[in-house]
Tab-separated table of C-alpha atoms and ligand atoms in Angstrom:
chain	number	residue	atom	x	y	z
A	29	MET	CA	107.237	77.402	84.931
A	30	GLN	CA	108.617	75.186	87.650
A	31	VAL	CA	108.924	71.518	88.482
A	32	THR	CA	106.900	70.671	91.597
A	33	SER	CA	107.007	66.878	91.381
A	34	ASP	CA	109.788	64.692	92.771
A	35	LYS	CA	109.177	62.077	90.064
A	36	LYS	CA	112.044	61.121	87.751
A	37	ARG	CA	112.599	63.577	84.925
A	38	ILE	CA	111.407	62.544	81.456
A	39	TYR	CA	113.441	64.221	78.717
A	40	LEU	CA	112.107	65.439	75.389
A	41	SER	CA	114.536	63.325	73.367
A	42	ALA	CA	117.333	61.620	75.269
A	43	PRO	CA	120.318	59.912	73.607
A	44	HIS	CA	119.812	56.171	73.121
A	45	MET	CA	122.983	54.130	72.751
A	46	SER	CA	122.936	50.729	71.046
A	47	GLY	CA	125.738	49.102	73.022
A	48	ASN	CA	128.004	48.767	69.979
A	49	GLU	CA	129.445	52.278	70.241
A	50	GLN	CA	132.266	51.136	72.542
A	51	LYS	CA	133.499	48.674	69.939
A	52	TYR	CA	134.205	51.424	67.410
A	53	ILE	CA	135.545	53.819	70.030
A	54	LYS	CA	137.875	51.079	71.264
A	55	GLU	CA	139.170	50.574	67.722
A	56	ALA	CA	139.902	54.267	67.495
A	57	PHE	CA	141.792	54.153	70.783
A	58	GLU	CA	143.707	50.971	69.946
A	59	THR	CA	144.910	52.384	66.647
A	60	ASN	CA	145.441	55.807	68.274
A	61	TRP	CA	143.197	57.524	65.687
A	62	ILE	CA	142.112	60.222	68.162
A	63	ALA	CA	141.931	62.792	65.400
A	64	PRO	CA	139.378	64.526	63.230
A	65	LEU	CA	139.594	62.086	60.301
A	66	GLY	CA	140.489	58.435	60.340
A	67	PRO	CA	138.923	55.077	59.455
A	68	ASN	CA	135.691	55.618	61.442
A	69	VAL	CA	135.058	58.910	59.632
A	70	ASP	CA	135.568	57.325	56.203
A	71	ALA	CA	133.383	54.351	57.086
A	72	PHE	CA	130.633	56.491	58.665
A	73	GLU	CA	130.472	58.651	55.529
A	74	GLU	CA	130.254	55.651	53.239
A	75	GLU	CA	127.684	53.852	55.380
A	76	LEU	CA	125.445	56.914	55.693
A	77	ALA	CA	125.630	57.671	51.949
A	78	ASP	CA	124.650	54.036	51.269
A	79	TYR	CA	121.809	54.174	53.784
A	80	VAL	CA	120.127	57.213	52.231
A	81	GLY	CA	121.148	56.299	48.681
A	82	ILE	CA	123.231	59.285	47.646
A	83	GLY	CA	126.586	59.765	45.902
A	84	ASP	CA	128.683	60.978	48.807
A	85	ALA	CA	128.633	62.293	52.381
A	86	ALA	CA	131.069	64.496	54.315
A	87	ALA	CA	131.119	64.154	58.117
A	88	VAL	CA	131.358	67.462	59.959
A	89	SER	CA	131.242	68.809	63.492
A	90	SER	CA	127.548	69.809	63.423
A	91	GLY	CA	124.475	70.169	61.278
A	92	THR	CA	124.957	73.936	61.445
A	93	ALA	CA	128.477	73.553	60.004
A	94	ALA	CA	127.029	71.456	57.174
A	95	ILE	CA	124.517	74.210	56.303
A	96	HIS	CA	127.290	76.808	56.451
A	97	LEU	CA	129.450	74.755	54.057
A	98	ALA	CA	126.508	74.159	51.686
A	99	LEU	CA	125.863	77.914	51.459
A	100	LYS	CA	129.578	78.550	50.965
A	101	LEU	CA	129.701	75.986	48.133
A	102	LEU	CA	126.789	77.798	46.481
A	103	ASP	CA	128.896	80.954	46.648
A	104	VAL	CA	126.562	82.810	49.018
A	105	HIS	CA	128.039	86.105	50.160
A	106	GLN	CA	127.201	89.623	51.281
A	107	GLY	CA	124.229	91.093	49.442
A	108	ASP	CA	122.798	87.714	48.384
A	109	LYS	CA	119.341	86.533	49.351
A	110	VAL	CA	118.585	83.077	50.750
A	111	PHE	CA	115.042	81.774	51.311
A	112	CYS	CA	114.441	79.638	54.396
A	113	SER	CA	111.514	77.959	56.173
A	114	SER	CA	110.349	80.185	59.010
A	115	LEU	CA	109.065	77.466	61.342
A	116	THR	CA	112.369	75.922	62.400
A	117	PHE	CA	115.281	75.964	64.805
A	118	VAL	CA	117.514	79.032	64.504
A	119	ALA	CA	120.402	76.867	63.226
A	120	SER	CA	118.671	76.567	59.833
A	121	ALA	CA	119.170	80.286	59.214
A	122	ASN	CA	122.167	81.360	61.297
A	123	PRO	CA	124.673	80.360	58.580
A	124	ILE	CA	122.913	82.757	56.161
A	125	ILE	CA	123.900	85.647	58.389
A	126	TYR	CA	127.377	84.206	59.078
A	127	LEU	CA	127.939	84.948	55.390
A	128	GLY	CA	126.392	88.413	55.487
A	129	ALA	CA	123.526	87.358	53.234
A	130	GLU	CA	119.871	88.289	53.717
A	131	PRO	CA	117.385	85.636	54.856
A	132	ILE	CA	113.819	85.781	53.556
A	133	PHE	CA	111.428	83.580	55.501
A	134	ILE	CA	108.679	81.422	54.038
A	135	ASP	CA	105.554	80.376	55.941
A	136	SER	CA	104.335	76.802	56.541
A	137	GLU	CA	101.308	75.082	55.043
A	138	PRO	CA	98.918	72.944	57.132
A	139	LYS	CA	99.489	69.531	55.473
A	140	THR	CA	103.125	69.108	56.537
A	141	TRP	CA	103.738	72.189	58.744
A	142	ASN	CA	106.671	72.782	56.385
A	143	MET	CA	107.464	75.323	53.648
A	144	SER	CA	104.345	76.435	51.780
A	145	PRO	CA	104.855	75.921	48.012
A	146	GLN	CA	102.278	78.676	47.493
A	147	ALA	CA	104.243	81.189	49.578
A	148	LEU	CA	107.508	80.043	47.993
A	149	GLY	CA	105.978	80.621	44.547
A	150	HIS	CA	105.049	84.204	45.455
A	151	ALA	CA	108.497	84.864	46.894
A	152	LEU	CA	110.209	83.516	43.770
A	153	GLU	CA	107.916	85.549	41.486
A	154	ASP	CA	108.740	88.730	43.386
A	155	ALA	CA	112.453	87.942	43.424
A	156	ALA	CA	112.461	87.306	39.667
A	157	ARG	CA	110.591	90.557	39.055
A	158	GLU	CA	113.104	92.433	41.209
A	159	GLY	CA	115.918	90.768	39.250
A	160	HIS	CA	117.409	89.323	42.424
A	161	LEU	CA	116.721	85.600	42.760
A	162	PRO	CA	117.915	83.858	45.931
A	163	LYS	CA	121.192	81.936	45.807
A	164	ALA	CA	119.536	79.031	47.637
A	165	VAL	CA	116.330	77.841	49.283
A	166	ILE	CA	116.725	76.084	52.650
A	167	VAL	CA	113.821	73.659	53.117
A	168	VAL	CA	113.316	72.148	56.575
A	169	ASN	CA	111.598	68.820	57.352
A	170	LEU	CA	110.075	69.524	60.735
A	171	TYR	CA	109.971	66.852	63.450
A	172	GLY	CA	110.694	64.208	60.797
A	173	GLN	CA	107.910	65.125	58.371
A	174	SER	CA	109.085	65.773	54.820
A	175	ALA	CA	107.997	68.990	53.127
A	176	GLN	CA	106.002	68.830	49.856
A	177	MET	CA	109.158	68.150	47.891
A	178	ASP	CA	107.616	67.551	44.426
A	179	GLU	CA	106.067	71.023	44.405
A	180	ILE	CA	109.094	72.712	45.983
A	181	VAL	CA	111.644	71.019	43.705
A	182	SER	CA	109.628	71.839	40.606
A	183	LEU	CA	109.278	75.518	41.625
A	184	CYS	CA	112.983	75.867	42.406
A	185	ASP	CA	113.936	74.073	39.170
A	186	SER	CA	111.810	76.433	37.128
A	187	TYR	CA	113.781	79.386	38.528
A	188	ASN	CA	117.046	77.435	38.559
A	189	VAL	CA	117.565	78.009	42.290
A	190	PRO	CA	119.370	75.230	44.232
A	191	ILE	CA	117.814	73.615	47.308
A	192	ILE	CA	119.546	72.845	50.589
A	193	GLU	CA	117.426	70.291	52.400
A	194	ASP	CA	117.745	70.712	56.165
A	195	ALA	CA	117.011	67.125	57.164
A	196	ALA	CA	118.532	67.533	60.644
A	197	GLU	CA	115.287	66.200	62.136
A	198	SER	CA	114.280	63.760	59.390
A	199	LEU	CA	117.066	61.196	59.016
A	200	GLY	CA	115.316	57.860	58.391
A	201	SER	CA	112.181	59.467	56.914
A	202	THR	CA	111.111	59.064	53.301
A	203	TYR	CA	109.062	60.950	50.736
A	204	LYS	CA	107.580	58.814	47.940
A	205	GLY	CA	110.065	56.107	48.847
A	206	GLN	CA	113.136	58.336	48.597
A	207	ALA	CA	115.228	59.200	51.663
A	208	SER	CA	114.582	62.579	53.233
A	209	GLY	CA	117.642	64.796	52.761
A	210	THR	CA	118.385	63.644	49.193
A	211	PHE	CA	116.070	65.956	47.231
A	212	GLY	CA	118.184	69.084	46.973
A	213	LYS	CA	121.587	69.983	45.612
A	214	PHE	CA	122.738	69.435	49.219
A	215	GLY	CA	121.236	67.650	52.196
A	216	VAL	CA	122.098	68.147	55.849
A	217	TYR	CA	121.799	65.792	58.821
A	218	SER	CA	122.557	66.450	62.492
A	219	PHE	CA	123.813	64.071	65.178
A	220	ASN	CA	123.302	66.433	68.081
A	221	GLY	CA	122.454	64.759	71.410
A	222	ASN	CA	118.691	65.140	71.000
A	223	LYS	CA	118.374	63.888	67.393
A	224	ILE	CA	117.119	60.449	66.339
A	225	ILE	CA	120.700	59.144	66.290
A	226	THR	CA	123.588	60.990	67.865
A	227	THR	CA	127.367	61.244	68.023
A	228	SER	CA	126.935	63.671	70.988
A	229	GLY	CA	127.643	66.376	68.418
A	230	GLY	CA	128.125	66.101	64.677
A	231	GLY	CA	126.593	66.491	61.259
A	232	MET	CA	126.723	65.289	57.670
A	233	LEU	CA	126.603	67.098	54.343
A	234	VAL	CA	125.365	64.908	51.474
A	235	SER	CA	125.176	65.408	47.729
A	236	ASN	CA	125.369	63.686	44.365
A	237	ASP	CA	127.855	66.359	43.289
A	238	LEU	CA	131.091	64.596	44.222
A	239	GLU	CA	133.295	67.555	43.279
A	240	SER	CA	131.380	69.839	45.655
A	241	LEU	CA	131.779	67.406	48.522
A	242	LYS	CA	135.521	67.206	47.870
A	243	LYS	CA	135.559	70.967	48.149
A	244	ALA	CA	133.491	70.746	51.361
A	245	ARG	CA	136.118	68.491	52.951
A	246	PHE	CA	138.830	70.903	51.828
A	247	LEU	CA	137.026	73.921	53.329
A	248	ALA	CA	136.266	71.971	56.514
A	249	THR	CA	139.969	71.234	57.115
A	250	GLN	CA	141.259	74.845	57.033
A	251	ALA	CA	141.401	74.928	53.207
A	252	ARG	CA	144.893	73.529	53.085
A	253	ASP	CA	146.396	73.500	49.580
A	254	GLN	CA	148.571	70.673	48.229
A	255	ALA	CA	152.092	71.244	49.586
A	256	GLU	CA	154.547	69.860	52.128
A	257	HIS	CA	154.378	73.067	54.131
A	258	TYR	CA	151.124	74.769	55.166
A	259	GLU	CA	149.902	76.624	52.093
A	260	HIS	CA	146.578	78.516	51.991
A	261	SER	CA	144.952	80.475	49.221
A	262	GLN	CA	141.403	80.495	50.662
A	263	MET	CA	139.728	80.967	54.014
A	264	GLY	CA	138.739	77.646	55.581
A	265	TYR	CA	137.076	76.246	58.684
A	266	ASN	CA	137.799	73.630	61.317
A	267	TYR	CA	134.609	71.662	60.779
A	268	ARG	CA	135.494	67.964	60.498
A	269	LEU	CA	134.012	65.267	62.743
A	270	SER	CA	136.411	63.503	65.094
A	271	ASN	CA	137.243	59.855	64.432
A	272	VAL	CA	136.115	58.943	67.968
A	273	LEU	CA	132.669	60.500	67.491
A	274	ALA	CA	132.312	58.959	64.023
A	275	GLY	CA	132.700	55.600	65.803
A	276	ILE	CA	129.608	56.397	67.866
A	277	GLY	CA	127.840	57.376	64.642
A	278	ARG	CA	128.587	54.038	62.958
A	279	ALA	CA	127.021	52.082	65.808
A	280	GLN	CA	124.042	54.455	65.917
A	281	LEU	CA	123.418	54.133	62.179
A	282	GLU	CA	123.146	50.351	62.620
A	283	VAL	CA	120.039	50.901	64.780
A	284	LEU	CA	118.495	53.869	62.946
A	285	ALA	CA	115.697	51.764	61.416
A	286	GLU	CA	114.809	50.429	64.890
A	287	ARG	CA	114.816	53.945	66.312
A	288	VAL	CA	112.327	55.086	63.666
A	289	VAL	CA	110.034	52.167	64.513
A	290	ALA	CA	110.280	52.994	68.234
A	291	ARG	CA	109.503	56.701	67.751
A	292	ARG	CA	106.582	55.897	65.503
A	293	ALA	CA	105.239	53.516	68.140
A	294	ILE	CA	105.434	56.307	70.722
A	295	PHE	CA	103.489	58.576	68.370
A	296	ASP	CA	100.901	55.807	67.885
A	297	ARG	CA	100.472	55.419	71.641
A	298	TYR	CA	99.904	59.156	72.146
A	299	TYR	CA	97.518	59.134	69.205
A	300	GLU	CA	95.554	56.191	70.547
A	301	GLU	CA	95.254	57.707	74.006
A	302	LEU	CA	94.668	61.360	73.189
A	303	SER	CA	93.351	61.878	69.656
A	304	ALA	CA	89.682	61.500	70.658
A	305	ILE	CA	89.906	64.436	73.071
A	306	PRO	CA	88.161	67.490	71.585
A	307	GLY	CA	90.555	70.216	70.503
A	308	ILE	CA	93.622	67.955	70.195
A	309	GLN	CA	95.046	67.520	66.689
A	310	PHE	CA	98.189	65.577	65.893
A	311	MET	CA	100.778	66.673	63.343
A	312	PRO	CA	99.688	65.128	60.047
A	313	GLU	CA	101.710	62.748	57.890
A	314	LEU	CA	101.519	63.671	54.233
A	315	GLU	CA	100.249	60.872	52.012
A	316	GLY	CA	103.159	59.098	50.363
A	317	SER	CA	105.602	60.209	53.020
A	318	TRP	CA	106.910	58.315	56.031
A	319	SER	CA	107.976	60.347	59.034
A	320	ASN	CA	110.551	59.197	61.575
A	321	ARG	CA	108.284	60.992	64.124
A	322	TRP	CA	111.398	62.449	65.757
A	323	LEU	CA	109.085	64.362	68.076
A	324	THR	CA	105.368	63.816	68.505
A	325	ALA	CA	103.782	67.217	67.964
A	326	LEU	CA	100.153	68.246	68.348
A	327	THR	CA	98.051	71.366	68.559
A	328	ILE	CA	95.551	72.389	71.205
A	329	ASP	CA	92.499	74.420	70.285
A	330	GLU	CA	91.855	76.346	73.494
A	331	GLN	CA	88.133	76.858	72.794
A	332	GLU	CA	87.460	73.191	72.099
A	333	ALA	CA	89.832	71.667	74.663
A	334	GLY	CA	88.902	74.138	77.398
A	335	ILE	CA	92.577	74.612	78.269
A	336	SER	CA	95.329	76.660	76.712
A	337	ARG	CA	98.559	75.229	75.347
A	338	GLU	CA	100.319	77.277	78.033
A	339	LEU	CA	98.432	75.639	80.929
A	340	LEU	CA	98.829	72.167	79.479
A	341	LEU	CA	102.567	72.752	79.122
A	342	LYS	CA	102.678	74.003	82.711
A	343	SER	CA	101.070	70.799	83.988
A	344	LEU	CA	103.635	68.686	82.161
A	345	ILE	CA	106.563	70.740	83.393
A	346	GLU	CA	105.316	70.667	86.989
A	347	ASP	CA	105.257	66.886	86.720
A	348	ASN	CA	108.950	66.923	85.673
A	349	ILE	CA	108.150	66.112	82.049
A	350	GLU	CA	110.174	68.005	79.449
A	351	ALA	CA	107.601	69.148	76.888
A	352	ARG	CA	108.105	72.168	74.593
A	353	PRO	CA	106.129	74.540	72.438
A	354	VAL	CA	106.574	74.107	68.678
A	355	TRP	CA	109.494	76.180	67.276
A	356	LYS	CA	108.957	79.920	67.376
A	357	PRO	CA	108.963	81.062	63.721
A	358	LEU	CA	112.180	82.814	62.764
A	359	HIS	CA	110.362	85.820	61.289
A	360	MET	CA	109.089	86.476	64.857
A	361	GLN	CA	112.537	86.273	66.463
A	362	PRO	CA	114.185	89.510	67.640
A	363	LEU	CA	117.380	88.345	65.875
A	364	PHE	CA	115.593	88.568	62.530
A	365	GLU	CA	113.466	91.630	63.161
A	366	GLY	CA	112.618	93.436	59.936
A	367	THR	CA	113.359	90.515	57.584
A	368	ARG	CA	110.972	89.817	54.730
A	369	PHE	CA	108.407	87.080	55.144
A	370	TYR	CA	105.900	85.394	52.828
A	371	ALA	CA	102.664	84.066	54.351
A	372	HIS	CA	100.856	80.948	53.108
A	373	ASN	CA	97.729	82.984	52.347
A	374	GLU	CA	95.848	86.050	53.497
A	375	GLU	CA	93.700	84.258	56.081
A	376	GLY	CA	96.378	83.972	58.712
A	377	ILE	CA	99.943	82.940	59.179
A	378	VAL	CA	100.176	79.158	59.503
A	379	SER	CA	103.549	79.081	61.296
A	380	GLU	CA	102.329	81.607	63.896
A	381	GLN	CA	99.197	79.569	64.573
A	382	LEU	CA	101.284	76.416	64.987
A	383	PHE	CA	103.605	78.217	67.379
A	384	LYS	CA	100.705	79.503	69.461
A	385	SER	CA	98.902	76.176	69.725
A	386	GLY	CA	101.634	73.560	69.162
A	387	LEU	CA	103.163	71.254	71.744
A	388	CYS	CA	105.981	68.682	71.451
A	389	LEU	CA	105.804	65.654	73.733
A	390	PRO	CA	108.743	63.560	74.973
A	391	SER	CA	109.590	61.115	72.198
A	392	GLY	CA	112.917	59.479	73.066
A	393	SER	CA	113.171	55.919	71.731
A	394	ASN	CA	114.345	54.655	75.139
A	395	MET	CA	111.283	55.837	77.074
A	396	THR	CA	109.596	53.050	79.006
A	397	GLU	CA	105.923	52.210	78.594
A	398	GLU	CA	105.416	53.458	82.138
A	399	GLU	CA	106.948	56.814	81.303
A	400	GLN	CA	104.778	57.138	78.212
A	401	MET	CA	101.678	56.450	80.306
A	402	ARG	CA	102.798	58.967	82.923
A	403	ILE	CA	102.772	61.621	80.194
A	404	VAL	CA	99.400	60.476	78.845
A	405	ASP	CA	97.900	60.505	82.352
A	406	CYS	CA	99.260	63.957	83.077
A	407	MET	CA	97.738	65.248	79.819
A	408	LYS	CA	94.368	63.619	80.535
A	409	LYS	CA	94.301	64.941	84.080
A	410	ALA	CA	95.023	68.499	82.979
A	411	LEU	CA	92.401	68.326	80.221
A	412	ASN	CA	89.756	66.778	82.515
A	413	LYS	CA	90.348	69.197	85.340
A	414	HIS	CA	89.482	72.009	82.992
A	415	ILE	CA	86.389	70.351	81.656
A	416	LEU	CA	85.177	69.798	85.249
A	417	LEU	CA	85.940	73.362	86.349
A	418	SER	CA	84.315	75.099	83.422
B	524	PLP	C1	119.305	70.358	65.238
B	524	PLP	C2	118.982	71.165	64.051
B	524	PLP	C3	119.966	71.836	63.318
B	524	PLP	C4	121.381	72.000	63.799
B	524	PLP	O1	122.096	70.873	63.992
B	524	PLP	P1	123.357	70.923	64.994
B	524	PLP	O2	124.017	69.608	64.731
B	524	PLP	O3	122.823	71.054	66.375
B	524	PLP	O4	124.207	72.069	64.585
B	524	PLP	C5	119.596	72.483	62.159
B	524	PLP	N1	118.333	72.498	61.731
B	524	PLP	C6	117.358	71.887	62.413
B	524	PLP	C7	115.971	71.932	61.862
B	524	PLP	C8	117.635	71.211	63.601
B	524	PLP	O5	116.646	70.646	64.295
């Protein structure tokens, strides 16, 4: 697919600075704290832990690093099994294979597009019967929408399997009033350039287990033992966040609530303009949950809409609008060929259907009203053209 328009490019989710970032970066420069660690890192950790209401937070170089550390802290190694949502970005599962463990993928359910408690239940039953329970379950909150945490937590508790909540896309969201990312033994946030707030690159590992987070910091700084010289008894990583980038994070966290409001308003505009069109269905919001609407996602029923997701996507791309299909499920990826997978039910695989029909629209909080209407108009034009032709 190719851009044919000379209009200004609209990105899927562009960084949106608050203006205060320079203040914290300047402090770092003035005190010469151009290092991984320093006052901005400490403050960013404390402020984020306060914001989501959890015991402690460890700032790291990426969300992927945070997942890797969480698995490491749960003692995942070769021969272990780890369950993971299938409908997600590859970074949710890559750390499983860094450690030589075996991923087993779990399908989505239609109410949240996230991990199906029903499929998870079957997978846990089988694992218990085989005498080989997973070391962890990685639950993803897609596009800001929380998974059905009550059901998932209760299932995992009954088998005594810890949860890692991949909340890379759901910082600022809540489920029954509690912050997304705080439901498992560990929670993970990402500050990659396209996320709701960004440090250009970075992540956070959160937990109420303060000892584990101490260990995470130790592992993330090359596992250096207490000594004047460099003493090492364990393998470590270089995973800490730089003090300069943590400064960006502090300023971004100050505007997180505003960013959620802005992204939700963008969703509302798309909904208002497009939801009446036959065949268009927006990603639901589970009752009792509050999504940050990181990306507005919808599905297109080709029969009803008279146009395929593929053609609609093509129209957007030609108009220099960065839209994307919904994540390709990991159980369909060549990288994970042959891995086990549990479907939601026998009638069809929910994550595959979402991949085939799902579309993500530009949702950056700094999009102008004009840009939003350009996207809406492009969608309407493509949909109308097909109704007229058929
Ligand atoms: C972005 C993302 C990650 C990875 O975060 P990075 O900071 O880019 O390493 C992990 N999981 C999901 C679901 C994501 O969207």
